[in-house]
Every structure is written in C-alpha cells, then in structure tokens.
Amino acid sequence: MKRFYWLIIPAVILLTGCDSPHPRFARVEAQKVTVDGSTFKIRIRDGYAEAIRTNFERLPKIGDTFPKAAKAIEIASGCKVIPNSMKGDPALMVAKLDCK
C-alpha cells in the first residue's frame, strides 16, 4: 500500500485542473448553464467567451458539443456567437461574440 502514496499527489493536482479557466479568463466569475444534457461553465471577457464542459459524456463529439456550447454561451452572455469563431475541443471551447 505504501508504494501507491506517490500516486496520490499527482492525481490530486490533475483533478484540480479539470475546471480551471485559461489565464485570459482567470478572474472572471463563471456562470453554470445546462443545454440538452451538457453542463458548461461560461466565462465572458472582452468580446470572447470560454465554455468548459463539466459533466461526463461518453465519447463526446465536436459536432454535437459545439452547438450546445454556442447556445450556452449565448444564454450566459446575451450575445450571438460569431459563426465559425468557435475553437477548441469537446471539453473546452472559446468563441468570439457579437454583442451589438
């Protein structure tokens, strides 16, 4: 059992980083939004939004996750996501906003 103690600290460090924002959004309060079963933490700053998916999904696909994240961002920000501006992966996405 003592041999496995060295695994605990790296595991804790990895798990604490799961919901950490990009440094650009570091001090921005997150809004929790759920869309079609996917839960996101949304942070908005300077015309950009970051969406971090916080729930477990088995084999999430970008084609399914991006539209949900865009809708969550629009709900949280009150702005439209600029078409084709979303980048990232099924866990963390960043989009440019049109807040006219």
mmCIF file of C-alpha atoms in Angstrom:
data_model
loop_
_atom_site.group_PDB
_atom_site.id
_atom_site.type_symbol
_atom_site.label_atom_id
_atom_site.label_comp_id
_atom_site.label_asym_id
_atom_site.label_seq_id
_atom_site.Cartn_x
_atom_site.Cartn_y
_atom_site.Cartn_z
ATOM 1 C CA MET A 1 0.000 0.000 0.000
ATOM 2 C CA LYS A 2 2.849 2.403 0.786
ATOM 3 C CA ARG A 3 4.088 2.161 -2.780
ATOM 4 C CA PHE A 4 0.987 3.899 -4.114
ATOM 5 C CA TYR A 5 1.187 7.050 -1.970
ATOM 6 C CA TRP A 6 3.373 8.716 -4.596
ATOM 7 C CA LEU A 7 0.395 8.493 -6.998
ATOM 8 C CA ILE A 8 -1.958 10.463 -4.752
ATOM 9 C CA ILE A 9 -0.317 13.885 -5.114
ATOM 10 C CA PRO A 10 -0.135 13.854 -8.947
ATOM 11 C CA ALA A 11 -3.735 12.602 -9.094
ATOM 12 C CA VAL A 12 -4.941 15.442 -6.865
ATOM 13 C CA ILE A 13 -3.035 18.002 -8.935
ATOM 14 C CA LEU A 14 -4.514 16.673 -12.183
ATOM 15 C CA LEU A 15 -8.055 16.620 -10.824
ATOM 16 C CA THR A 16 -7.897 20.185 -9.504
ATOM 17 C CA GLY A 17 -7.073 21.435 -13.004
ATOM 18 C CA CYS A 18 -10.157 19.930 -14.636
ATOM 19 C CA ASP A 19 -12.286 23.071 -14.363
ATOM 20 C CA SER A 20 -9.578 25.708 -14.474
ATOM 21 C CA PRO A 21 -10.056 28.582 -16.914
ATOM 22 C CA HIS A 22 -7.497 29.806 -19.416
ATOM 23 C CA PRO A 23 -5.364 32.607 -17.886
ATOM 24 C CA ARG A 24 -7.270 35.134 -20.054
ATOM 25 C CA PHE A 25 -10.428 34.262 -18.070
ATOM 26 C CA ALA A 26 -8.712 33.594 -14.722
ATOM 27 C CA ARG A 27 -10.508 36.172 -12.563
ATOM 28 C CA VAL A 28 -13.876 36.011 -14.327
ATOM 29 C CA GLU A 29 -16.830 34.565 -12.417
ATOM 30 C CA ALA A 30 -18.281 31.509 -14.185
ATOM 31 C CA GLN A 31 -21.954 31.053 -14.995
ATOM 32 C CA LYS A 32 -23.257 27.486 -14.996
ATOM 33 C CA VAL A 33 -25.543 26.723 -17.963
ATOM 34 C CA THR A 34 -27.055 23.373 -18.989
ATOM 35 C CA VAL A 35 -28.132 22.777 -22.595
ATOM 36 C CA ASP A 36 -29.588 19.458 -23.803
ATOM 37 C CA GLY A 37 -27.929 17.466 -21.026
ATOM 38 C CA SER A 38 -24.490 19.120 -21.296
ATOM 39 C CA THR A 39 -23.385 21.396 -18.462
ATOM 40 C CA PHE A 40 -20.930 24.225 -19.100
ATOM 41 C CA LYS A 41 -19.178 26.846 -17.039
ATOM 42 C CA ILE A 42 -19.186 30.011 -19.127
ATOM 43 C CA ARG A 43 -16.786 32.913 -18.656
ATOM 44 C CA ILE A 44 -17.056 36.103 -20.715
ATOM 45 C CA ARG A 45 -14.409 38.783 -21.204
ATOM 46 C CA ASP A 46 -13.527 41.403 -23.839
ATOM 47 C CA GLY A 47 -15.792 40.065 -26.600
ATOM 48 C CA TYR A 48 -14.791 36.432 -26.084
ATOM 49 C CA ALA A 49 -16.377 33.574 -24.170
ATOM 50 C CA GLU A 50 -14.935 30.370 -22.785
ATOM 51 C CA ALA A 51 -17.105 27.288 -22.262
ATOM 52 C CA ILE A 52 -15.820 24.412 -20.149
ATOM 53 C CA ARG A 53 -17.974 21.277 -20.249
ATOM 54 C CA THR A 54 -18.163 19.965 -16.685
ATOM 55 C CA ASN A 55 -20.290 16.846 -16.973
ATOM 56 C CA PHE A 56 -19.215 13.392 -18.074
ATOM 57 C CA GLU A 57 -20.215 12.346 -21.577
ATOM 58 C CA ARG A 58 -19.149 9.125 -23.191
ATOM 59 C CA LEU A 59 -17.165 9.839 -26.361
ATOM 60 C CA PRO A 60 -18.368 13.429 -26.914
ATOM 61 C CA LYS A 61 -18.122 14.680 -30.495
ATOM 62 C CA ILE A 62 -17.262 18.220 -31.528
ATOM 63 C CA GLY A 63 -20.225 18.243 -33.925
ATOM 64 C CA ASP A 64 -22.591 17.592 -31.006
ATOM 65 C CA THR A 65 -20.836 19.659 -28.346
ATOM 66 C CA PHE A 66 -20.073 22.892 -30.255
ATOM 67 C CA PRO A 67 -23.745 23.782 -30.937
ATOM 68 C CA LYS A 68 -24.635 23.134 -27.282
ATOM 69 C CA ALA A 69 -21.707 25.257 -26.106
ATOM 70 C CA ALA A 70 -22.654 28.066 -28.512
ATOM 71 C CA LYS A 71 -26.199 28.056 -27.160
ATOM 72 C CA ALA A 72 -24.909 28.058 -23.564
ATOM 73 C CA ILE A 73 -22.614 30.991 -24.360
ATOM 74 C CA GLU A 74 -25.489 32.919 -25.938
ATOM 75 C CA ILE A 75 -27.695 32.264 -22.897
ATOM 76 C CA ALA A 76 -24.982 33.393 -20.474
ATOM 77 C CA SER A 77 -23.812 36.438 -22.440
ATOM 78 C CA GLY A 78 -26.926 37.686 -24.194
ATOM 79 C CA CYS A 79 -24.750 37.992 -27.323
ATOM 80 C CA LYS A 80 -24.521 35.950 -30.511
ATOM 81 C CA VAL A 81 -21.575 33.666 -31.196
ATOM 82 C CA ILE A 82 -19.873 34.773 -34.414
ATOM 83 C CA PRO A 83 -20.210 31.928 -36.949
ATOM 84 C CA ASN A 84 -17.066 29.806 -37.381
ATOM 85 C CA SER A 85 -15.301 31.572 -34.489
ATOM 86 C CA MET A 86 -15.550 28.679 -32.024
ATOM 87 C CA LYS A 87 -12.328 26.791 -31.446
ATOM 88 C CA GLY A 88 -11.314 24.067 -29.040
ATOM 89 C CA ASP A 89 -12.321 20.525 -28.242
ATOM 90 C CA PRO A 90 -15.375 18.875 -26.623
ATOM 91 C CA ALA A 91 -14.131 19.830 -23.148
ATOM 92 C CA LEU A 92 -13.020 23.465 -23.597
ATOM 93 C CA MET A 93 -14.205 25.889 -26.259
ATOM 94 C CA VAL A 94 -13.573 29.585 -26.938
ATOM 95 C CA ALA A 95 -15.764 31.748 -29.191
ATOM 96 C CA LYS A 96 -15.862 35.356 -30.342
ATOM 97 C CA LEU A 97 -19.033 37.281 -29.519
ATOM 98 C CA ASP A 98 -21.156 39.762 -31.439
ATOM 99 C CA CYS A 99 -22.750 41.969 -28.786
ATOM 100 C CA LYS A 100 -24.287 44.663 -30.987
#
